[in-house]
Coordinates of C-alpha atoms in Angstrom, one line a residue:
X1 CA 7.2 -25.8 -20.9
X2 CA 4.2 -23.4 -20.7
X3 CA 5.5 -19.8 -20.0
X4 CA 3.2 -16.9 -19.3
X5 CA 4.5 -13.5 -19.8
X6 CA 2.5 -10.6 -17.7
X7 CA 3.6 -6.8 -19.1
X8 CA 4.9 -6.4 -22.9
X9 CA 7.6 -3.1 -22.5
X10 CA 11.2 -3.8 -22.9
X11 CA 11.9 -6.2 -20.0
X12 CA 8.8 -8.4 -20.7
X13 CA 8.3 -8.8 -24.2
X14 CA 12.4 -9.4 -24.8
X15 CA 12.2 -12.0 -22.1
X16 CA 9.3 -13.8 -24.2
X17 CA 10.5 -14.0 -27.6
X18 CA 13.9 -15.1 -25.5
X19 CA 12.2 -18.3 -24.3
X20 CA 9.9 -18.9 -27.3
X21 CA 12.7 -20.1 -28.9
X22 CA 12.5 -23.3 -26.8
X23 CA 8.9 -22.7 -25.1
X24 CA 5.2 -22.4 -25.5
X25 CA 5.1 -18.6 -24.3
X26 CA 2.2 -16.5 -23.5
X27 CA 2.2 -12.8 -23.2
X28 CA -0.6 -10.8 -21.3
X29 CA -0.8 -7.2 -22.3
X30 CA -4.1 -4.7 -21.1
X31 CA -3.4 -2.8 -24.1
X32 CA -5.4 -4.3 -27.0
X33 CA -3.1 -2.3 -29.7
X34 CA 0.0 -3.8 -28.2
X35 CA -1.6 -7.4 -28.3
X36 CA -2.7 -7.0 -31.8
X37 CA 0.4 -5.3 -33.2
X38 CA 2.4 -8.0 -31.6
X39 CA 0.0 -11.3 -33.5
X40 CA 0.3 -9.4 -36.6
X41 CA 4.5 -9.8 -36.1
X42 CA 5.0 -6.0 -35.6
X43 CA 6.9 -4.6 -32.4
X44 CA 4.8 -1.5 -30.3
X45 CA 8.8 -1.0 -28.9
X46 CA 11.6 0.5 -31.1
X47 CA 14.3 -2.2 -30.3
X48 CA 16.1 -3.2 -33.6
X49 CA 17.0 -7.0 -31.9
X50 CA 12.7 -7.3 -31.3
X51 CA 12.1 -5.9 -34.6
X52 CA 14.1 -8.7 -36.4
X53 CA 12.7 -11.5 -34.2
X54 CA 9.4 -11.0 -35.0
X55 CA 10.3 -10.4 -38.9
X56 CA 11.8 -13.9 -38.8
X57 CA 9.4 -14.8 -37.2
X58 CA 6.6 -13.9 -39.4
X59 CA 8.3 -15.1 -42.5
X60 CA 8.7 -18.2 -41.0
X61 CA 12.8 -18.1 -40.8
X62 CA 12.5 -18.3 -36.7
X63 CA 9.4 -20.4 -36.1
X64 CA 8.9 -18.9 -32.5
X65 CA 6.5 -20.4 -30.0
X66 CA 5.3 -16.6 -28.8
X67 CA 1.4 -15.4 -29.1
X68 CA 0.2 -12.4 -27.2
X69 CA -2.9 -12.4 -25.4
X70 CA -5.6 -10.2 -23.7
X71 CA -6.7 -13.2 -21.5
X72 CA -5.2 -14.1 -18.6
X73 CA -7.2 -17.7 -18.4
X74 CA -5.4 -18.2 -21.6
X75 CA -2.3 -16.4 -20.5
X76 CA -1.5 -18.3 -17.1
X77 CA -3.6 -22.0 -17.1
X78 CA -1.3 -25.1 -17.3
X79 CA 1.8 -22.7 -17.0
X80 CA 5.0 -23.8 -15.4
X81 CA 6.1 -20.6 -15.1
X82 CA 4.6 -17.0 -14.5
X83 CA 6.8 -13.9 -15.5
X84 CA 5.6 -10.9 -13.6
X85 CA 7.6 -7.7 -15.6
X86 CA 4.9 -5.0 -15.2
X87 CA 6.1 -1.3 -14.4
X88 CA 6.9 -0.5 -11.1
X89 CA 7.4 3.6 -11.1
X90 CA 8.9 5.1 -7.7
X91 CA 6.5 7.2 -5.6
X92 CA 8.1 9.9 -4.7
X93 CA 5.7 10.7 -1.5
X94 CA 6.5 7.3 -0.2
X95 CA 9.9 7.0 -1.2
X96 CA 8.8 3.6 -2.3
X97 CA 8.1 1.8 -5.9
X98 CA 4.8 1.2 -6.5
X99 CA 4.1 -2.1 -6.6
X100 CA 0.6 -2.6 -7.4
X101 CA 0.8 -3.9 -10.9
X102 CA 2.9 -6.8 -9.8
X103 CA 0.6 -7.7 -6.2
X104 CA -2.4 -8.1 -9.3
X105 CA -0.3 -10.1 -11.9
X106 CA 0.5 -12.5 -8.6
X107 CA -3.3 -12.4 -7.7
X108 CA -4.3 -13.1 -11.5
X109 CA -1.8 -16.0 -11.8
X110 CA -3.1 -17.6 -8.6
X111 CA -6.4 -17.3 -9.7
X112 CA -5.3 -19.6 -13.4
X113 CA -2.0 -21.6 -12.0
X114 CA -2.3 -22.0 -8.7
X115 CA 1.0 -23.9 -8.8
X116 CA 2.7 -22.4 -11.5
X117 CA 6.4 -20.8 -10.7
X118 CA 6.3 -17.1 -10.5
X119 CA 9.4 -15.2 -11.3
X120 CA 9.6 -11.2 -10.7
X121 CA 11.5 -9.3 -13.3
X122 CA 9.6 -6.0 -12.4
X123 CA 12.2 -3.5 -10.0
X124 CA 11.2 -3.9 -6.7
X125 CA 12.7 -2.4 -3.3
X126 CA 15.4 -4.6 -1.7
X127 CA 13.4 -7.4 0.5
X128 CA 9.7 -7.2 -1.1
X129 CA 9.8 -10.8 -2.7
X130 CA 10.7 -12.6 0.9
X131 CA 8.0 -10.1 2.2
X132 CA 5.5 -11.7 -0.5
X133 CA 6.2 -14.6 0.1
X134 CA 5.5 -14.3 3.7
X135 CA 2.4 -12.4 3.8
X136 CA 0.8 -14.4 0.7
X137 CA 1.9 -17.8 2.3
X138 CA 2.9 -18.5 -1.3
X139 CA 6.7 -20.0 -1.7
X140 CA 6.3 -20.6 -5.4
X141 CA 7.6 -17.0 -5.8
X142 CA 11.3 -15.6 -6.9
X143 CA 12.9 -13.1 -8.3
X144 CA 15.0 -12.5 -11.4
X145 CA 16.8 -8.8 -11.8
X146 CA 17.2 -7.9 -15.2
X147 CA 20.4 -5.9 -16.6
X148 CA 19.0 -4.4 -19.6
X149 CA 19.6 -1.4 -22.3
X150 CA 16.7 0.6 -23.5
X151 CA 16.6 0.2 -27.3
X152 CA 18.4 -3.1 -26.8
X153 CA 17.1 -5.0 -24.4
X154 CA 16.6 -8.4 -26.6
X155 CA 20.3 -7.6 -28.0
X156 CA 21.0 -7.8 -24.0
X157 CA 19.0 -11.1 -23.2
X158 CA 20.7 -13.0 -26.1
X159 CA 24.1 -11.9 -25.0
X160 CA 23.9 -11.5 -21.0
X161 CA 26.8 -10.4 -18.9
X162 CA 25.2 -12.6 -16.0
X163 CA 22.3 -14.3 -15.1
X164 CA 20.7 -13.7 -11.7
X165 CA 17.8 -15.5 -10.1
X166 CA 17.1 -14.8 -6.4
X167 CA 15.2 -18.1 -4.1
X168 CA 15.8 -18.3 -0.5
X169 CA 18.6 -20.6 -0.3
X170 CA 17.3 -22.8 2.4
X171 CA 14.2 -23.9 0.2
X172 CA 15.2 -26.8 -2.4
X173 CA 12.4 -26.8 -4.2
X174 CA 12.8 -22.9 -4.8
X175 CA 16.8 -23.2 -5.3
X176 CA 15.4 -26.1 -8.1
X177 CA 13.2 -23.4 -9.8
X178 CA 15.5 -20.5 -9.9
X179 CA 18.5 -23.0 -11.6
X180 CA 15.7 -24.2 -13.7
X181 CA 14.8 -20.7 -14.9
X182 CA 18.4 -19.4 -15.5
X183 CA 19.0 -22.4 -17.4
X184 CA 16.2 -21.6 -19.6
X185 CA 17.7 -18.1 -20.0
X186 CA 20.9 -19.3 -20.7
X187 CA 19.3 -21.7 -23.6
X188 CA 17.7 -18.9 -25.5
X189 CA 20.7 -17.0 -25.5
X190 CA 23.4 -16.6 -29.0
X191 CA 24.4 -20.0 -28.7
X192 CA 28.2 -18.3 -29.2
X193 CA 27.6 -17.5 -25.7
X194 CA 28.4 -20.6 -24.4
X195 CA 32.1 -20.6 -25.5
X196 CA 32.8 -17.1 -24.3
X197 CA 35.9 -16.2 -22.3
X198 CA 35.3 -14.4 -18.8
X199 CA 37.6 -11.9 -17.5
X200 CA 37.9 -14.1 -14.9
X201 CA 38.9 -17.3 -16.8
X202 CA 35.5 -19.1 -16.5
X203 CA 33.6 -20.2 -19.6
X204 CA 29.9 -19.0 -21.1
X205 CA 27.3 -16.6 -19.6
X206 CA 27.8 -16.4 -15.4
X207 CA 24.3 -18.0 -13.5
X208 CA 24.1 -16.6 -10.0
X209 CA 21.5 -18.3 -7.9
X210 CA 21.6 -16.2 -4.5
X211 CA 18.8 -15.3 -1.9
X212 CA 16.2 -13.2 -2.8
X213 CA 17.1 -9.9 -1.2
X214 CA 20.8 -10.1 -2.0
X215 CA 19.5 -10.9 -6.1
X216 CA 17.3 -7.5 -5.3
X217 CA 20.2 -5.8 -3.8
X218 CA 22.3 -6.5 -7.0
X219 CA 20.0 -5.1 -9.8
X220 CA 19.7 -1.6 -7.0
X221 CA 23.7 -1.4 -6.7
X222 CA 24.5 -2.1 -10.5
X223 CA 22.5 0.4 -11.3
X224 CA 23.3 2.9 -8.9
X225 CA 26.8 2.2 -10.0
X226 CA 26.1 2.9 -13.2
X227 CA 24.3 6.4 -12.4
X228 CA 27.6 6.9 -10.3
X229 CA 29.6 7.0 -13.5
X230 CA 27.0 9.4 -15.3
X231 CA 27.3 12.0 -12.4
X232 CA 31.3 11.7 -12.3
X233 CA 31.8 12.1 -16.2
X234 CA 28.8 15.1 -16.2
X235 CA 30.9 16.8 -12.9
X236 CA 34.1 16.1 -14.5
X237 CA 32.2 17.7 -18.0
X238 CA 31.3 20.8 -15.6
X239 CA 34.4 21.2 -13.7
X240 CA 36.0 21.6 -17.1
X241 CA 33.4 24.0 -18.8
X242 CA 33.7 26.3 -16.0
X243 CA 37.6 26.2 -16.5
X244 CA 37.7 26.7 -19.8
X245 CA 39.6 23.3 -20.0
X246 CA 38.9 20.0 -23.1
X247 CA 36.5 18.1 -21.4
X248 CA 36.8 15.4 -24.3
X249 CA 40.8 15.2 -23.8
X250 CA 40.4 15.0 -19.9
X251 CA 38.2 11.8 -20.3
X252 CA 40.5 10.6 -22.5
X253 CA 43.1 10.3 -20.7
X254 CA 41.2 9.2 -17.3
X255 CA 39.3 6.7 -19.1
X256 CA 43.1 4.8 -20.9
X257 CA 43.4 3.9 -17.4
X258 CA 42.0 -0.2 -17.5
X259 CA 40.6 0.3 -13.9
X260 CA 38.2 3.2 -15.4
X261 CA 37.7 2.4 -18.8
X262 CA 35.7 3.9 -21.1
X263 CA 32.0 2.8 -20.1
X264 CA 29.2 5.7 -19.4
X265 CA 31.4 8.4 -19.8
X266 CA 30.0 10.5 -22.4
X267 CA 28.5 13.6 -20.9
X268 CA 24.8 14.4 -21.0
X269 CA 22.2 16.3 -18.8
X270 CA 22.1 13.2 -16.4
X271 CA 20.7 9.7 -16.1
X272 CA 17.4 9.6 -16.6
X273 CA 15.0 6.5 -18.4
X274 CA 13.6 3.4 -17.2
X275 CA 16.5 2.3 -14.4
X276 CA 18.4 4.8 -13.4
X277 CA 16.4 7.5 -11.4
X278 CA 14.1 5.4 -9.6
X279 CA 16.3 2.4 -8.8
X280 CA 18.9 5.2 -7.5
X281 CA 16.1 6.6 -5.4
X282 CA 14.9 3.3 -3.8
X283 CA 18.1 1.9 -3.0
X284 CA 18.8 5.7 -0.9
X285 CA 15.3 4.9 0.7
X286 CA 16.4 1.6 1.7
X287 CA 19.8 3.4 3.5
X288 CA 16.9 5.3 5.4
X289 CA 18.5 3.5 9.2
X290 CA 22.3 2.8 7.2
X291 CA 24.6 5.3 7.4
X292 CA 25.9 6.4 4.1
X293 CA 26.7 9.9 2.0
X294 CA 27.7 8.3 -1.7
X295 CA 24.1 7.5 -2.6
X296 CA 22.7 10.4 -1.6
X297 CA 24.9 12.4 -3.3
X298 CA 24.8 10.6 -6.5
X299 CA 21.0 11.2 -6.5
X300 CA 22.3 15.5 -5.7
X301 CA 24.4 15.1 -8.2
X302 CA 21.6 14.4 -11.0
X303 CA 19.9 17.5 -9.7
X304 CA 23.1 20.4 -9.3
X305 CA 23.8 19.1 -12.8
X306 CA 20.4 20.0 -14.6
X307 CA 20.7 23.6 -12.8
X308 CA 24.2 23.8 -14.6
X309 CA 23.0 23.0 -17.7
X310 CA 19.9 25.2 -17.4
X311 CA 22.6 27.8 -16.5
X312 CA 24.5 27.6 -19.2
X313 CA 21.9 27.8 -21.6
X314 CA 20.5 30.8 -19.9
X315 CA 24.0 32.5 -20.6
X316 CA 23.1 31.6 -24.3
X317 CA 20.3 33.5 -24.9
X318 CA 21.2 36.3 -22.7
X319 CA 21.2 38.7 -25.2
X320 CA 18.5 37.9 -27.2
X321 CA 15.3 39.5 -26.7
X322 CA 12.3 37.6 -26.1
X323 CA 14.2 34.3 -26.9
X324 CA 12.7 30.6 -27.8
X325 CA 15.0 27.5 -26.5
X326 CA 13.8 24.7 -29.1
X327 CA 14.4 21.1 -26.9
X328 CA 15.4 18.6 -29.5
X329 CA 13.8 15.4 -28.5
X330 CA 12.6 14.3 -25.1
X331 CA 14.2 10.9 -25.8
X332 CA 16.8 9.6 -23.2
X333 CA 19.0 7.9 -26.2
X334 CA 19.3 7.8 -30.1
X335 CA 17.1 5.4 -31.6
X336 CA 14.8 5.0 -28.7
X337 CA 10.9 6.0 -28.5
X338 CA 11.0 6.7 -24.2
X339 CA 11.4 9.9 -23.1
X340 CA 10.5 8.5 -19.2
X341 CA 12.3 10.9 -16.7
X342 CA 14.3 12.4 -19.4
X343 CA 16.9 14.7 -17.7
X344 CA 16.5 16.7 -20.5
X345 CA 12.7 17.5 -19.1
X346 CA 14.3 18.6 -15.7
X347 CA 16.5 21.5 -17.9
X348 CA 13.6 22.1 -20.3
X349 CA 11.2 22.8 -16.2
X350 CA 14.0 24.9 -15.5
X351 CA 14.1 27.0 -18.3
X352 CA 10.2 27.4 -18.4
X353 CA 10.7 28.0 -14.6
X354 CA 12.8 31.1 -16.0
X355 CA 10.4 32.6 -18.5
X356 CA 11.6 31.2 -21.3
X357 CA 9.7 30.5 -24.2
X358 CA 10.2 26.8 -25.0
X359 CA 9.3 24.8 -28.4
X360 CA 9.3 20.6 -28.2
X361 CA 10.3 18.7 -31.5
X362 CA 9.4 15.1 -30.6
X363 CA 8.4 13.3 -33.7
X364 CA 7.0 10.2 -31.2
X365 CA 4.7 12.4 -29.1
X366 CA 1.1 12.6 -30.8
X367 CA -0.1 15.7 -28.5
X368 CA -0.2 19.3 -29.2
X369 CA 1.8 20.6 -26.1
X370 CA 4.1 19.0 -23.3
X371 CA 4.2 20.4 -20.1
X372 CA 2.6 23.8 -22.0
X373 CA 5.2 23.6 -24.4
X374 CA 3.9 23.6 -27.8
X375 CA 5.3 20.1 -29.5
X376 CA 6.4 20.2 -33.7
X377 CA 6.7 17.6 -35.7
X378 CA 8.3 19.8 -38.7
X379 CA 12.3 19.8 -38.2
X380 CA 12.4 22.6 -40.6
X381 CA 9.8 24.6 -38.5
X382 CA 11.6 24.1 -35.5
X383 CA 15.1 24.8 -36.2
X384 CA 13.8 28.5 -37.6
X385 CA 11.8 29.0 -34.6
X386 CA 14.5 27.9 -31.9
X387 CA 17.0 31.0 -30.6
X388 CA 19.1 27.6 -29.7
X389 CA 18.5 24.1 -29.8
X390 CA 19.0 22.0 -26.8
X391 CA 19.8 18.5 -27.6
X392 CA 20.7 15.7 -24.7
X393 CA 22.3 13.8 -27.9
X394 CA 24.0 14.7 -31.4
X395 CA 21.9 13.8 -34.4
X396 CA 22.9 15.0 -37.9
X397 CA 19.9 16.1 -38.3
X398 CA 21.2 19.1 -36.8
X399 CA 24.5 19.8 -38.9
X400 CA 23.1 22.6 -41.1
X401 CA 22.1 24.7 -37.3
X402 CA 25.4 23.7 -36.0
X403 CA 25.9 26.8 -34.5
X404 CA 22.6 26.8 -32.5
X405 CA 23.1 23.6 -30.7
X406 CA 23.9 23.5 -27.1
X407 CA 25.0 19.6 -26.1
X408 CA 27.2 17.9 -23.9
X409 CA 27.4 14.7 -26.5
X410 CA 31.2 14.9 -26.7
X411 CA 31.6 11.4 -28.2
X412 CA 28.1 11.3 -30.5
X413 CA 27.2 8.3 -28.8
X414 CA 25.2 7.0 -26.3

């Protein structure tokens, strides 16, 4: 089959080298640097998984079918199916995701394939691809959530804990499409996959083929879920610093219960990234007529801890005249090049909010200043210039300023 691929971040461009395995894919970028990094076998994402794929894939070790494009004639024409997985950021003034980028990808692939199958991988609110389909009179359109990790997201698509594909359940030809389309997900995936035991005694990688809305519903709840678990562990983390009590042997001993477990439980300064903010967010926006109080509060809870982090850092450099707070990295996780609603921004705003002076070492950001911050590339600069360093994650980079670091990265890990 003839895949076309619109958006080349994390989502997109793991989901194309996925099915080039097996398929002729396409992928449309608007960024001319991405497009030709990509032909010339080099990733413009740090993921290690993508990295490797295109390595192989250069040498010629993993022939894969993949070529990026600028051209969406030569993108979409002839293809079976359309993958739409441009950015959709939350607007905060409409309480809404902005989905303009994927209303012009479905424009541009009606305009090249006006029968090609168009499958949504871009977070959208819960209910917008029955609404497409409806106002566009167009029921070649469904929707596929993605369960991804930033910095592994082709790691993620080769060994997926589920595959979901949302089509309105009382169209067959739609139903056809979306088993089609997990099936091809479940190809390109580590072919140990297939034998894999389930905690629930099944066999290989779960396919879910639900409605559209529900399949929108459970990318919004997963990952609201997930953010749940970040606040708990950061209020269980500040319920213990302000008791003086071991955070590290509290979770300990919560997480040896197999009901908890020990998943997203390393304290930090609060979900931020890709996901987490804006899908939590939406999916409180979409409670606007439901009665509820969890969701809301998960989204309070981000904020109250970013002012208890801010506060505690404050208490550091109370005694220092004139003192400089050095933020060490904007990045959400180790090994990762996106610093996208960073909670560690949201302290670093509070601090500046306060008069401090603030100092940025981000090795990935080419600009002089963020947020009037002045931004260093020389580690050695910036540890002598920082009072204390405030790092969202552990790096041993660090070791020889031990005592200046202010974290909550109890486990080192992500």
């Amino acid at each position: 089959m003839k895949i076309a691929v619109a958006g080349t971040g994390y989502v997109g461009l793991s989901v194309a080298l996925l099915l080039s395995q097996h398929h002729e894919v396409h992928a449309l970028d608007i960024v001319p640097e991405k497009v030709e990094l990509l032909n010339s076998g080099k990733s413009p994402i740090v993921d290690t998984e993508i990295t490797r794929f295109l390595d192989r894939n250069t040498s010629g070790e993993r022939p894969l079918n993949f070529q990026a494009t600028l051209d969406p004639a030569q993108a979409y024409t002839d293809a079976d199916y359309a993958v739409i997985a441009t950015p959709t950021n939350y607007d905060e003034k409409r309480n809404y995701f902005d989905t303009s980028s994927v209303e012009a990808a479905v424009s541009a692939v009606r305009t090249h394939a006006p029968n090609a199958w168009i499958v949504i991988k871009s977070t959208i609110p819960v209910g917008y691809t029955q609404q497409l389909r409806d106002n566009l009179n167009d029921d070649r359109i469904i929707f596929s959530p993605e369960f991804l990790r930033e910095g592994e997201a082709l790691y993620d698509n080769l060994h997926p804990s589920r595959i979901v594909v949302g089509a309105p359940v009382d169209d067959e030809a739609s139903v056809g499409a979306a088993k089609t389309f997990a099936s091809m997900l479940a190809q390109g995936a580590d072919p140990k996959e297939a034998s894999r035991r389930n905690d629930d005694g099944t066999t290989g990688i779960p396919e879910l083929v639900v409605g559209t809305t529900e399949a929108e519903a459970i990318k919004l709840f997963a990952n609201t879920y997930l953010a749940l678990r970040v606040a708990y562990f950061n209020e269980l983390d500040t319920y213990a610093e302000s008791r003086g009590l071991n955070t590290r042997d509290i979770i300990d001993g919560v997480c040896l219960d197999p009901r908890i477990g020990g998943g997203y439980n390393n304290p930090s300064f609060g979900y931020g990234g890709y996901c987490l903010p804006k899908d939590t967010k939406q999916l409180l926006a979409n409670y606007s007529t439901v009665p509820q109080n969890l969701i809301e509060a998960i989204v309070e809870a981000n904020r109250t801890r970013k002012d208890f982090v801010a506060d505690e850092i404050l208490d550091r450099v109370s005694g220092i005249s004139n003192p400089t707070v050095g933020i060490y990295r904007l990045t959400m996780k180790s090994g990762s090049d996106n610093f996208r609603q960073s909670a560690i921004q949201g302290v670093m705003k509070r601090l500046k909010a306060k008069g401090i002076n603030v100092i940025v070492y981000e090795p990935t950001l080419n600009k002089p200043d963020f947020f009037s911050s002045p931004v260093t590339h020389d580690l050695g600069a910036f540890k002598a210039q920082s009072d204390v360093i405030v790092a969202n994650r552990w790096n041993n980079d660090l070791a020889d300023v031990s005592y200046k670091i202010y974290t909550r990265d109890l486990f080192r890990r992500d």
